[in-house]
XYZ file of C-alpha atoms in Angstrom:
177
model
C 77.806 62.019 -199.043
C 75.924 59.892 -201.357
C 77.637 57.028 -203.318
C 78.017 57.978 -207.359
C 76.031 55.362 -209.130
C 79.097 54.357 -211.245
C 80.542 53.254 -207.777
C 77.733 51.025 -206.722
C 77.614 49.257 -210.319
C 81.462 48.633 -209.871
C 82.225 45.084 -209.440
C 83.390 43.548 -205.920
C 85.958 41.472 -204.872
C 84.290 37.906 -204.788
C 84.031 36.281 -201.808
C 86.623 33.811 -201.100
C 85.153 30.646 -201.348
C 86.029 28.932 -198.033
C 83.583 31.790 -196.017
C 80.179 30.844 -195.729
C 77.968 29.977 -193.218
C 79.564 27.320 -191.037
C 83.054 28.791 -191.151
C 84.686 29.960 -188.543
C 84.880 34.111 -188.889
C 88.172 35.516 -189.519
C 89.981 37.298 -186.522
C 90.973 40.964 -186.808
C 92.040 44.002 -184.684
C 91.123 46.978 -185.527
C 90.852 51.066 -183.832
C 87.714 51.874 -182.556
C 85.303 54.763 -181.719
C 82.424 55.207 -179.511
C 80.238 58.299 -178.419
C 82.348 58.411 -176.170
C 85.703 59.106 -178.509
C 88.280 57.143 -179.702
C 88.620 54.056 -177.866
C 92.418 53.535 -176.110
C 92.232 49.950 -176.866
C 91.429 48.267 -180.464
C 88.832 45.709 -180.603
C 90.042 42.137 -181.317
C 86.838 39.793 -182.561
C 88.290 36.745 -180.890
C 87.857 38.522 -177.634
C 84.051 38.370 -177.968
C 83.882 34.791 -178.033
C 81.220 33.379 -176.241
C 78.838 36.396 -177.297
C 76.954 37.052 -180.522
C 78.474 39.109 -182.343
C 77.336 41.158 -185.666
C 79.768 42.753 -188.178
C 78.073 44.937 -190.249
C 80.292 46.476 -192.490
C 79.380 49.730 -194.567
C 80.750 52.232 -197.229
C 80.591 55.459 -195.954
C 79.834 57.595 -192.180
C 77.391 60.147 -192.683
C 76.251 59.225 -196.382
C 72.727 59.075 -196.659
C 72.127 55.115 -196.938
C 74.372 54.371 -194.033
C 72.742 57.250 -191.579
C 69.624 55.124 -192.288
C 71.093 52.299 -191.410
C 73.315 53.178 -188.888
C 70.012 55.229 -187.063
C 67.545 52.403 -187.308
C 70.522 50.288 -185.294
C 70.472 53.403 -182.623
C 66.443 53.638 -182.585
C 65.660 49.856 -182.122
C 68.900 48.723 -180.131
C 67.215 46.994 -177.499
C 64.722 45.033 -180.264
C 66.970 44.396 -182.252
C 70.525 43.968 -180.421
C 69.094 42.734 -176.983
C 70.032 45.834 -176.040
C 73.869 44.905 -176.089
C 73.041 42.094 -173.736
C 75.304 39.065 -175.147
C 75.196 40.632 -178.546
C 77.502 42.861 -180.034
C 77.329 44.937 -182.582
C 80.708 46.259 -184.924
C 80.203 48.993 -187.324
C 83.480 48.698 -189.974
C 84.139 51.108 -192.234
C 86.976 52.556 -193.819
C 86.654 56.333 -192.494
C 89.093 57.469 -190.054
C 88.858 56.267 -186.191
C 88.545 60.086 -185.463
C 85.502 60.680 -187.795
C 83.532 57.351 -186.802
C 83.943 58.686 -183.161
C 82.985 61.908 -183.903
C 80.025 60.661 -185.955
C 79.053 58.237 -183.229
C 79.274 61.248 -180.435
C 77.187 63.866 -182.901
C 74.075 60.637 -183.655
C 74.573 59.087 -180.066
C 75.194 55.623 -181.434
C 75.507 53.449 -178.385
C 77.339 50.277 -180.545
C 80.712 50.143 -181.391
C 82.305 51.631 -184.726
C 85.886 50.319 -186.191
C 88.052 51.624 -188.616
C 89.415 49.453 -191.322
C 91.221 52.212 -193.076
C 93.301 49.747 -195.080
C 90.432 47.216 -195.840
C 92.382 44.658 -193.837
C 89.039 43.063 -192.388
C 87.101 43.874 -195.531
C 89.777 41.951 -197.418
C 89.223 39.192 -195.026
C 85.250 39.193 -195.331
C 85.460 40.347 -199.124
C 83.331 43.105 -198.710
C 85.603 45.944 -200.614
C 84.731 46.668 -204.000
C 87.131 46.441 -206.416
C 89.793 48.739 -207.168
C 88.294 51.304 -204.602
C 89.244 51.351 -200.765
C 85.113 51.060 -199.608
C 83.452 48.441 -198.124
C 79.970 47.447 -199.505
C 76.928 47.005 -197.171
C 77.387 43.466 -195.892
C 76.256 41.773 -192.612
C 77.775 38.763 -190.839
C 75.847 37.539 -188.167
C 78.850 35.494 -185.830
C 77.620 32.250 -183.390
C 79.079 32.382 -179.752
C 81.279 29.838 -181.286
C 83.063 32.195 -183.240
C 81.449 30.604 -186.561
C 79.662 32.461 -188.875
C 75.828 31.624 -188.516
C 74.578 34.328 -191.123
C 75.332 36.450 -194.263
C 73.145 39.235 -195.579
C 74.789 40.535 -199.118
C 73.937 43.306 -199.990
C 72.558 44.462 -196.850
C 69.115 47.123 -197.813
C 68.910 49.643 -195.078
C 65.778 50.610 -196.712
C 63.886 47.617 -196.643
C 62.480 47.139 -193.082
C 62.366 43.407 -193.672
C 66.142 43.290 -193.492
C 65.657 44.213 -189.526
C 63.802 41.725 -189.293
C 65.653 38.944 -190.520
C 68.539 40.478 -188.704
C 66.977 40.098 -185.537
C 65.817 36.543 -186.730
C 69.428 35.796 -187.454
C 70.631 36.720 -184.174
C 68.203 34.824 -182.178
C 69.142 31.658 -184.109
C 72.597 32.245 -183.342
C 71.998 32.316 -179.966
C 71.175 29.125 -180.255
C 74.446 27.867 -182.668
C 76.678 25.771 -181.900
């Protein structure tokens, strides 16, 4: 499913002023999926305190910018992600629990996927675009503090640079206090 031009020009809620780098990332709950299914318990971001965390929020499963994305996280986990070693990465969408499950079964994503099928978290982190109940392609990179230590918006799948200063952002968080 690719994302109509018109959409992508559409303006975006603005980000509320107060979250920026230094703040402390707002807590949510929300359903998630694995390749393994649909997770019995929701994942709560305050229970990954003490961990580096990365939220990277995204419009669409199985649309052709986010399988790019959402591969190049599968195909250079370890690189990138430590592997899952003391970093954690969140895939939030607003697709279904079921379908982010099913997608991450079908592409053997090893990371976790949420649902946000209300925007609740995208409301929170300002990522929807206006009017529309879609997320844009935003990352937040989140300290073991529980503060946010980085902010890529937009977030280019395409650009292999943006790897790169993801996995520059997560080392430095390592490292936040």
């Amino acid at each position: 499913m690719l994302i109509p031009a018109a959409l992508a020009a559409q303006a975006v809620i603005p980000a509320p002023t107060s979250l920026m780098v230094g703040s402390p990332a707002p807590d949510f709950t929300l359903a998630a999926g694995t390749r393994a299914g649909v997770s019995a318990k929701p994942v709560k971001l305050s229970d990954l305190r003490g961990q580096v965390v990365v939220i990277a929020f995204y419009p669409r499963q199985r649309s052709s910018g986010c399988t790019i994305q959402m591969t190049h996280y599968r195909d250079k986990y370890q690189e990138i992600f430590n592997g899952g070693k003391g970093v954690t990465l969140l895939a939030v969408s607003t697709d279904s629990v079921k379908d982010i499950a099913s997608w991450a079964r079908d592409s053997s994503f090893q990371f976790t996927m949420l649902s946000d099928p209300d925007g609740t978290a995208g409301k929170l982190y300002a990522t929807m675009y206006a009017g529309r109940n879609m997320e844009r392609r935003v990352l937040f990179v989140v300290a073991p503090s529980g503060r946010i230590s980085y902010i890529m918006s937009p977030f280019n799948e395409v650009d292999p640079t943006s790897y790169e200063t993801l996995t520059k952002a997560i080392n430095d968080a390592k490292g936040a206090k």
